[in-house]
Amino acid sequence: MEEMGSDCSSSEVQELHVLAVDDSLVDRKVIERLLKISCCKVTAVESGRRALQYLGLDGERSSVGFDELKVNLIMTDYSMPGMTGYELLKKIKGSSKLREIPVVIMSSENVLTRIDRCLEEGAEEFLVKPVKLSDVERLRDFILKGEEKNEREFSHKRKMSDDSCTLTPSSLASSPSSSDSDLPSSSDSDLASSPISMSIVSDEPRPKRARSLDDN
């Protein structure tokens, strides 16, 4: 009987892009099928080196044509020739560009020291094969919640930054002007008795002076 997954035809279902790495063709097809049932876009490669090429960590451009697609999750087998899943994990976590991508290690061997080493290096989870649909769906929900949380935090920080840099007209109107509040007020009698006013009414011609703001 075929396993039932999410309704991928619904517009509300968010599609995740998963990079699956396994040297076994059979295991690779199984994980690819489970991911597609869970409404995930899958890119499957056969080795750690191929995964690095796809991610752009080996200095070469991938030939599969999906370079620019964001990868939300990486699932890799542990025991692979050439480069193990643990070595691939270290490469990814050592990259400032890719270290935030969750990495899940899969293995047919339940070796505690191997599990601990991968988790300490930054693996999100260690799955013992055979991987089940419930494992994939749980991972999918976990990744989606993390994506939504990151988006909320980013939006909040951006809003706080915008608010701190914006001055509203009301705030400008309510703030006292230094040019008005700091100047002492003078009455007409004070001006008439001042030396400056006496010089103005003398018979000598008044010199021309520069225009000031008070002349407007």
PDB file of C-alpha atoms in Angstrom:
ATOM      1  CA  MET A   1       0.000   0.000   0.000  1.00  0.00           C
ATOM      2  CA  GLU A   2       1.354   3.401  -0.969  1.00  0.00           C
ATOM      3  CA  GLU A   3       2.225   5.786   1.838  1.00  0.00           C
ATOM      4  CA  MET A   4       0.111   8.919   2.079  1.00  0.00           C
ATOM      5  CA  GLY A   5       1.773  12.287   2.466  1.00  0.00           C
ATOM      6  CA  SER A   6       0.795  15.945   2.351  1.00  0.00           C
ATOM      7  CA  ASP A   7      -1.464  17.368  -0.338  1.00  0.00           C
ATOM      8  CA  CYS A   8       1.191  19.034  -2.489  1.00  0.00           C
ATOM      9  CA  SER A   9      -1.430  20.539  -4.800  1.00  0.00           C
ATOM     10  CA  SER A  10      -2.556  22.970  -2.099  1.00  0.00           C
ATOM     11  CA  SER A  11      -1.327  26.531  -2.607  1.00  0.00           C
ATOM     12  CA  GLU A  12      -0.739  26.813   1.161  1.00  0.00           C
ATOM     13  CA  VAL A  13       1.946  24.110   1.143  1.00  0.00           C
ATOM     14  CA  GLN A  14       5.412  25.645   1.187  1.00  0.00           C
ATOM     15  CA  GLU A  15       7.959  23.703  -0.848  1.00  0.00           C
ATOM     16  CA  LEU A  16      11.399  23.115   0.616  1.00  0.00           C
ATOM     17  CA  HIS A  17      14.492  22.365  -1.433  1.00  0.00           C
ATOM     18  CA  VAL A  18      16.439  19.381  -0.085  1.00  0.00           C
ATOM     19  CA  LEU A  19      19.863  18.223  -1.235  1.00  0.00           C
ATOM     20  CA  ALA A  20      20.056  14.432  -0.751  1.00  0.00           C
ATOM     21  CA  VAL A  21      23.497  12.779  -0.798  1.00  0.00           C
ATOM     22  CA  ASP A  22      23.944   8.993  -0.920  1.00  0.00           C
ATOM     23  CA  ASP A  23      26.261   6.689  -2.871  1.00  0.00           C
ATOM     24  CA  SER A  24      23.632   3.921  -2.891  1.00  0.00           C
ATOM     25  CA  LEU A  25      21.258   4.293  -5.831  1.00  0.00           C
ATOM     26  CA  VAL A  26      18.516   2.362  -4.014  1.00  0.00           C
ATOM     27  CA  ASP A  27      18.754   4.452  -0.832  1.00  0.00           C
ATOM     28  CA  ARG A  28      18.951   7.621  -2.892  1.00  0.00           C
ATOM     29  CA  LYS A  29      15.741   6.742  -4.734  1.00  0.00           C
ATOM     30  CA  VAL A  30      13.983   5.896  -1.462  1.00  0.00           C
ATOM     31  CA  ILE A  31      14.838   9.184   0.242  1.00  0.00           C
ATOM     32  CA  GLU A  32      13.985  11.083  -2.947  1.00  0.00           C
ATOM     33  CA  ARG A  33      10.553   9.455  -3.062  1.00  0.00           C
ATOM     34  CA  LEU A  34       9.853  10.183   0.608  1.00  0.00           C
ATOM     35  CA  LEU A  35      10.844  13.809   0.193  1.00  0.00           C
ATOM     36  CA  LYS A  36       8.627  14.270  -2.856  1.00  0.00           C
ATOM     37  CA  ILE A  37       5.682  12.716  -1.005  1.00  0.00           C
ATOM     38  CA  SER A  38       6.328  15.363   1.672  1.00  0.00           C
ATOM     39  CA  CYS A  39       6.104  18.130  -0.945  1.00  0.00           C
ATOM     40  CA  CYS A  40       9.839  18.818  -1.116  1.00  0.00           C
ATOM     41  CA  LYS A  41      11.883  19.732  -4.164  1.00  0.00           C
ATOM     42  CA  VAL A  42      14.775  17.258  -4.311  1.00  0.00           C
ATOM     43  CA  THR A  43      18.241  17.398  -5.797  1.00  0.00           C
ATOM     44  CA  ALA A  44      19.929  13.996  -5.414  1.00  0.00           C
ATOM     45  CA  VAL A  45      23.679  13.473  -5.849  1.00  0.00           C
ATOM     46  CA  GLU A  46      25.846  10.398  -5.420  1.00  0.00           C
ATOM     47  CA  SER A  47      28.848  11.679  -3.450  1.00  0.00           C
ATOM     48  CA  GLY A  48      30.146  14.284  -1.043  1.00  0.00           C
ATOM     49  CA  ARG A  49      32.327  15.752  -3.787  1.00  0.00           C
ATOM     50  CA  ARG A  50      29.304  16.132  -6.036  1.00  0.00           C
ATOM     51  CA  ALA A  51      27.437  17.840  -3.204  1.00  0.00           C
ATOM     52  CA  LEU A  52      30.295  20.316  -2.707  1.00  0.00           C
ATOM     53  CA  GLN A  53      30.286  21.041  -6.424  1.00  0.00           C
ATOM     54  CA  TYR A  54      26.542  21.675  -6.352  1.00  0.00           C
ATOM     55  CA  LEU A  55      26.916  23.984  -3.341  1.00  0.00           C
ATOM     56  CA  GLY A  56      29.816  25.819  -4.964  1.00  0.00           C
ATOM     57  CA  LEU A  57      32.363  24.881  -2.282  1.00  0.00           C
ATOM     58  CA  ASP A  58      34.905  23.294  -4.619  1.00  0.00           C
ATOM     59  CA  GLY A  59      35.516  26.331  -6.822  1.00  0.00           C
ATOM     60  CA  GLU A  60      33.563  24.899  -9.744  1.00  0.00           C
ATOM     61  CA  ARG A  61      30.072  25.621 -10.989  1.00  0.00           C
ATOM     62  CA  SER A  62      27.551  22.820 -10.910  1.00  0.00           C
ATOM     63  CA  SER A  63      26.313  21.434 -14.225  1.00  0.00           C
ATOM     64  CA  VAL A  64      22.884  20.399 -12.926  1.00  0.00           C
ATOM     65  CA  GLY A  65      21.407  23.855 -13.478  1.00  0.00           C
ATOM     66  CA  PHE A  66      20.052  24.480  -9.986  1.00  0.00           C
ATOM     67  CA  ASP A  67      22.918  26.546  -8.557  1.00  0.00           C
ATOM     68  CA  GLU A  68      20.809  29.564  -7.727  1.00  0.00           C
ATOM     69  CA  LEU A  69      18.084  27.632  -5.887  1.00  0.00           C
ATOM     70  CA  LYS A  70      18.165  28.041  -2.144  1.00  0.00           C
ATOM     71  CA  VAL A  71      18.837  24.786  -0.267  1.00  0.00           C
ATOM     72  CA  ASN A  72      16.768  24.505   2.925  1.00  0.00           C
ATOM     73  CA  LEU A  73      18.059  21.125   4.112  1.00  0.00           C
ATOM     74  CA  ILE A  74      20.908  18.709   3.376  1.00  0.00           C
ATOM     75  CA  MET A  75      20.475  14.986   4.047  1.00  0.00           C
ATOM     76  CA  THR A  76      23.593  12.880   3.625  1.00  0.00           C
ATOM     77  CA  ASP A  77      24.619   9.277   4.166  1.00  0.00           C
ATOM     78  CA  TYR A  78      27.455   8.779   6.641  1.00  0.00           C
ATOM     79  CA  SER A  79      29.466   5.986   4.979  1.00  0.00           C
ATOM     80  CA  MET A  80      30.434   7.015   1.452  1.00  0.00           C
ATOM     81  CA  PRO A  81      33.650   6.423  -0.524  1.00  0.00           C
ATOM     82  CA  GLY A  82      35.922   9.390  -1.146  1.00  0.00           C
ATOM     83  CA  MET A  83      34.254  11.711   1.351  1.00  0.00           C
ATOM     84  CA  THR A  84      32.150  10.590   4.300  1.00  0.00           C
ATOM     85  CA  GLY A  85      29.012  12.350   5.432  1.00  0.00           C
ATOM     86  CA  TYR A  86      30.912  13.547   8.493  1.00  0.00           C
ATOM     87  CA  GLU A  87      33.575  15.174   6.319  1.00  0.00           C
ATOM     88  CA  LEU A  88      30.880  16.792   4.185  1.00  0.00           C
ATOM     89  CA  LEU A  89      29.231  18.092   7.354  1.00  0.00           C
ATOM     90  CA  LYS A  90      32.491  19.712   8.480  1.00  0.00           C
ATOM     91  CA  LYS A  91      32.938  21.380   5.093  1.00  0.00           C
ATOM     92  CA  ILE A  92      29.432  22.844   5.202  1.00  0.00           C
ATOM     93  CA  LYS A  93      29.682  24.058   8.801  1.00  0.00           C
ATOM     94  CA  GLY A  94      33.065  25.594   8.016  1.00  0.00           C
ATOM     95  CA  SER A  95      31.536  27.771   5.306  1.00  0.00           C
ATOM     96  CA  SER A  96      30.303  31.204   6.402  1.00  0.00           C
ATOM     97  CA  LYS A  97      27.872  31.129   3.485  1.00  0.00           C
ATOM     98  CA  LEU A  98      26.311  27.710   4.148  1.00  0.00           C
ATOM     99  CA  ARG A  99      26.788  26.960   7.842  1.00  0.00           C
ATOM    100  CA  GLU A 100      23.190  27.909   8.679  1.00  0.00           C
ATOM    101  CA  ILE A 101      21.749  25.179   6.425  1.00  0.00           C
ATOM    102  CA  PRO A 102      20.546  22.267   8.607  1.00  0.00           C
ATOM    103  CA  VAL A 103      22.364  18.994   7.912  1.00  0.00           C
ATOM    104  CA  VAL A 104      20.921  15.559   8.735  1.00  0.00           C
ATOM    105  CA  ILE A 105      23.166  12.476   8.762  1.00  0.00           C
ATOM    106  CA  MET A 106      21.771   9.066   7.790  1.00  0.00           C
ATOM    107  CA  SER A 107      23.364   5.681   8.483  1.00  0.00           C
ATOM    108  CA  SER A 108      22.425   2.016   8.544  1.00  0.00           C
ATOM    109  CA  GLU A 109      24.692   1.573  11.586  1.00  0.00           C
ATOM    110  CA  ASN A 110      23.595   2.782  15.008  1.00  0.00           C
ATOM    111  CA  VAL A 111      27.037   3.653  16.398  1.00  0.00           C
ATOM    112  CA  LEU A 112      26.848   5.944  19.428  1.00  0.00           C
ATOM    113  CA  THR A 113      30.311   7.483  19.029  1.00  0.00           C
ATOM    114  CA  ARG A 114      29.548   8.261  15.388  1.00  0.00           C
ATOM    115  CA  ILE A 115      26.236   9.877  16.329  1.00  0.00           C
ATOM    116  CA  ASP A 116      27.810  11.995  19.084  1.00  0.00           C
ATOM    117  CA  ARG A 117      30.605  13.154  16.808  1.00  0.00           C
ATOM    118  CA  CYS A 118      28.183  14.319  14.118  1.00  0.00           C
ATOM    119  CA  LEU A 119      25.902  16.111  16.578  1.00  0.00           C
ATOM    120  CA  GLU A 120      28.865  17.854  18.201  1.00  0.00           C
ATOM    121  CA  GLU A 121      30.025  19.020  14.771  1.00  0.00           C
ATOM    122  CA  GLY A 122      26.649  20.680  14.157  1.00  0.00           C
ATOM    123  CA  ALA A 123      24.377  18.044  12.592  1.00  0.00           C
ATOM    124  CA  GLU A 124      20.694  18.770  13.145  1.00  0.00           C
ATOM    125  CA  GLU A 125      19.846  15.110  13.567  1.00  0.00           C
ATOM    126  CA  PHE A 126      21.152  11.587  13.029  1.00  0.00           C
ATOM    127  CA  LEU A 127      18.703   9.156  11.409  1.00  0.00           C
ATOM    128  CA  VAL A 128      19.163   5.392  11.414  1.00  0.00           C
ATOM    129  CA  LYS A 129      18.129   3.759   8.133  1.00  0.00           C
ATOM    130  CA  PRO A 130      15.682   2.844   6.815  1.00  0.00           C
ATOM    131  CA  VAL A 131      14.410   6.418   6.881  1.00  0.00           C
ATOM    132  CA  LYS A 132      10.635   6.593   7.298  1.00  0.00           C
ATOM    133  CA  LEU A 133       8.097   9.042   5.936  1.00  0.00           C
ATOM    134  CA  SER A 134       7.359  10.213   9.479  1.00  0.00           C
ATOM    135  CA  ASP A 135      11.048  11.158   9.859  1.00  0.00           C
ATOM    136  CA  VAL A 136      10.971  13.255   6.701  1.00  0.00           C
ATOM    137  CA  GLU A 137       7.690  14.975   7.564  1.00  0.00           C
ATOM    138  CA  ARG A 138       8.941  15.785  11.065  1.00  0.00           C
ATOM    139  CA  LEU A 139      12.089  17.310   9.589  1.00  0.00           C
ATOM    140  CA  ARG A 140      10.044  19.283   7.094  1.00  0.00           C
ATOM    141  CA  ASP A 141       7.828  20.766   9.807  1.00  0.00           C
ATOM    142  CA  PHE A 142      10.882  21.589  11.921  1.00  0.00           C
ATOM    143  CA  ILE A 143      12.615  23.394   9.052  1.00  0.00           C
ATOM    144  CA  LEU A 144       9.472  25.332   8.141  1.00  0.00           C
ATOM    145  CA  LYS A 145       9.050  26.559  11.721  1.00  0.00           C
ATOM    146  CA  GLY A 146      12.667  27.677  11.752  1.00  0.00           C
ATOM    147  CA  GLU A 147      12.231  29.519   8.441  1.00  0.00           C
ATOM    148  CA  GLU A 148       9.110  31.301   9.715  1.00  0.00           C
ATOM    149  CA  LYS A 149      10.838  32.277  12.959  1.00  0.00           C
ATOM    150  CA  ASN A 150      13.820  33.704  11.084  1.00  0.00           C
ATOM    151  CA  GLU A 151      11.522  35.703   8.797  1.00  0.00           C
ATOM    152  CA  ARG A 152       9.629  37.149  11.790  1.00  0.00           C
ATOM    153  CA  GLU A 153      12.864  38.122  13.542  1.00  0.00           C
ATOM    154  CA  PHE A 154      14.223  39.728  10.374  1.00  0.00           C
ATOM    155  CA  SER A 155      10.999  41.684   9.808  1.00  0.00           C
ATOM    156  CA  HIS A 156      10.985  42.859  13.433  1.00  0.00           C
ATOM    157  CA  LYS A 157      14.607  44.027  13.292  1.00  0.00           C
ATOM    158  CA  ARG A 158      13.974  45.816  10.005  1.00  0.00           C
ATOM    159  CA  LYS A 159      10.907  47.575  11.436  1.00  0.00           C
ATOM    160  CA  MET A 160      12.849  48.662  14.536  1.00  0.00           C
ATOM    161  CA  SER A 161      15.624  50.005  12.310  1.00  0.00           C
ATOM    162  CA  ASP A 162      13.161  51.909  10.115  1.00  0.00           C
ATOM    163  CA  ASP A 163      11.381  53.389  13.142  1.00  0.00           C
ATOM    164  CA  SER A 164      14.625  54.603  14.697  1.00  0.00           C
ATOM    165  CA  CYS A 165      15.616  56.405  11.482  1.00  0.00           C
ATOM    166  CA  THR A 166      12.241  58.059  10.794  1.00  0.00           C
ATOM    167  CA  LEU A 167      11.185  61.462  12.187  1.00  0.00           C
ATOM    168  CA  THR A 168       7.480  62.182  11.897  1.00  0.00           C
ATOM    169  CA  PRO A 169       6.150  65.725  11.259  1.00  0.00           C
ATOM    170  CA  SER A 170       4.425  65.666  14.651  1.00  0.00           C
ATOM    171  CA  SER A 171       7.681  64.931  16.454  1.00  0.00           C
ATOM    172  CA  LEU A 172       9.385  67.783  14.640  1.00  0.00           C
ATOM    173  CA  ALA A 173       6.543  70.189  15.468  1.00  0.00           C
ATOM    174  CA  SER A 174       6.534  69.274  19.155  1.00  0.00           C
ATOM    175  CA  SER A 175      10.255  69.813  19.623  1.00  0.00           C
ATOM    176  CA  PRO A 176      11.153  73.405  20.625  1.00  0.00           C
ATOM    177  CA  SER A 177      13.270  75.409  18.193  1.00  0.00           C
ATOM    178  CA  SER A 178      16.532  76.594  19.638  1.00  0.00           C
ATOM    179  CA  SER A 179      16.429  79.772  17.535  1.00  0.00           C
ATOM    180  CA  ASP A 180      13.137  80.815  19.152  1.00  0.00           C
ATOM    181  CA  SER A 181      13.357  79.512  22.698  1.00  0.00           C
ATOM    182  CA  ASP A 182      16.940  80.539  23.416  1.00  0.00           C
ATOM    183  CA  LEU A 183      16.523  84.208  22.427  1.00  0.00           C
ATOM    184  CA  PRO A 184      15.495  86.624  25.233  1.00  0.00           C
ATOM    185  CA  SER A 185      12.347  88.658  24.610  1.00  0.00           C
ATOM    186  CA  SER A 186      12.543  92.432  24.560  1.00  0.00           C
ATOM    187  CA  SER A 187       9.801  95.044  24.963  1.00  0.00           C
ATOM    188  CA  ASP A 188       9.519  98.274  22.938  1.00  0.00           C
ATOM    189  CA  SER A 189      10.523 100.341  25.965  1.00  0.00           C
ATOM    190  CA  ASP A 190      13.690  98.306  26.399  1.00  0.00           C
ATOM    191  CA  LEU A 191      14.635  98.870  22.766  1.00  0.00           C
ATOM    192  CA  ALA A 192      13.916 102.626  22.985  1.00  0.00           C
ATOM    193  CA  SER A 193      16.214 103.055  25.970  1.00  0.00           C
ATOM    194  CA  SER A 194      19.044 101.000  24.551  1.00  0.00           C
ATOM    195  CA  PRO A 195      22.185 102.588  23.021  1.00  0.00           C
ATOM    196  CA  ILE A 196      21.407 100.949  19.719  1.00  0.00           C
ATOM    197  CA  SER A 197      18.032 102.708  19.421  1.00  0.00           C
ATOM    198  CA  MET A 198      19.567 106.090  20.266  1.00  0.00           C
ATOM    199  CA  SER A 199      22.056 105.792  17.420  1.00  0.00           C
ATOM    200  CA  ILE A 200      19.286 105.119  14.955  1.00  0.00           C
ATOM    201  CA  VAL A 201      17.532 108.488  15.582  1.00  0.00           C
ATOM    202  CA  SER A 202      20.701 110.547  15.176  1.00  0.00           C
ATOM    203  CA  ASP A 203      21.090 112.974  12.240  1.00  0.00           C
ATOM    204  CA  GLU A 204      23.956 111.035  10.681  1.00  0.00           C
ATOM    205  CA  PRO A 205      23.033 108.859   7.672  1.00  0.00           C
ATOM    206  CA  ARG A 206      22.491 105.200   8.480  1.00  0.00           C
ATOM    207  CA  PRO A 207      25.006 102.787   6.977  1.00  0.00           C
ATOM    208  CA  LYS A 208      23.692 100.019   4.788  1.00  0.00           C
ATOM    209  CA  ARG A 209      23.615  96.634   6.474  1.00  0.00           C
ATOM    210  CA  ALA A 210      23.238  93.065   5.296  1.00  0.00           C
ATOM    211  CA  ARG A 211      19.762  91.597   5.036  1.00  0.00           C
ATOM    212  CA  SER A 212      18.793  89.500   7.988  1.00  0.00           C
ATOM    213  CA  LEU A 213      15.978  87.059   8.558  1.00  0.00           C
ATOM    214  CA  ASP A 214      14.112  89.818  10.472  1.00  0.00           C
ATOM    215  CA  ASP A 215      13.851  91.926   7.274  1.00  0.00           C
ATOM    216  CA  ASN A 216      11.677  89.346   5.517  1.00  0.00           C
TER     217      ASN A 216
END
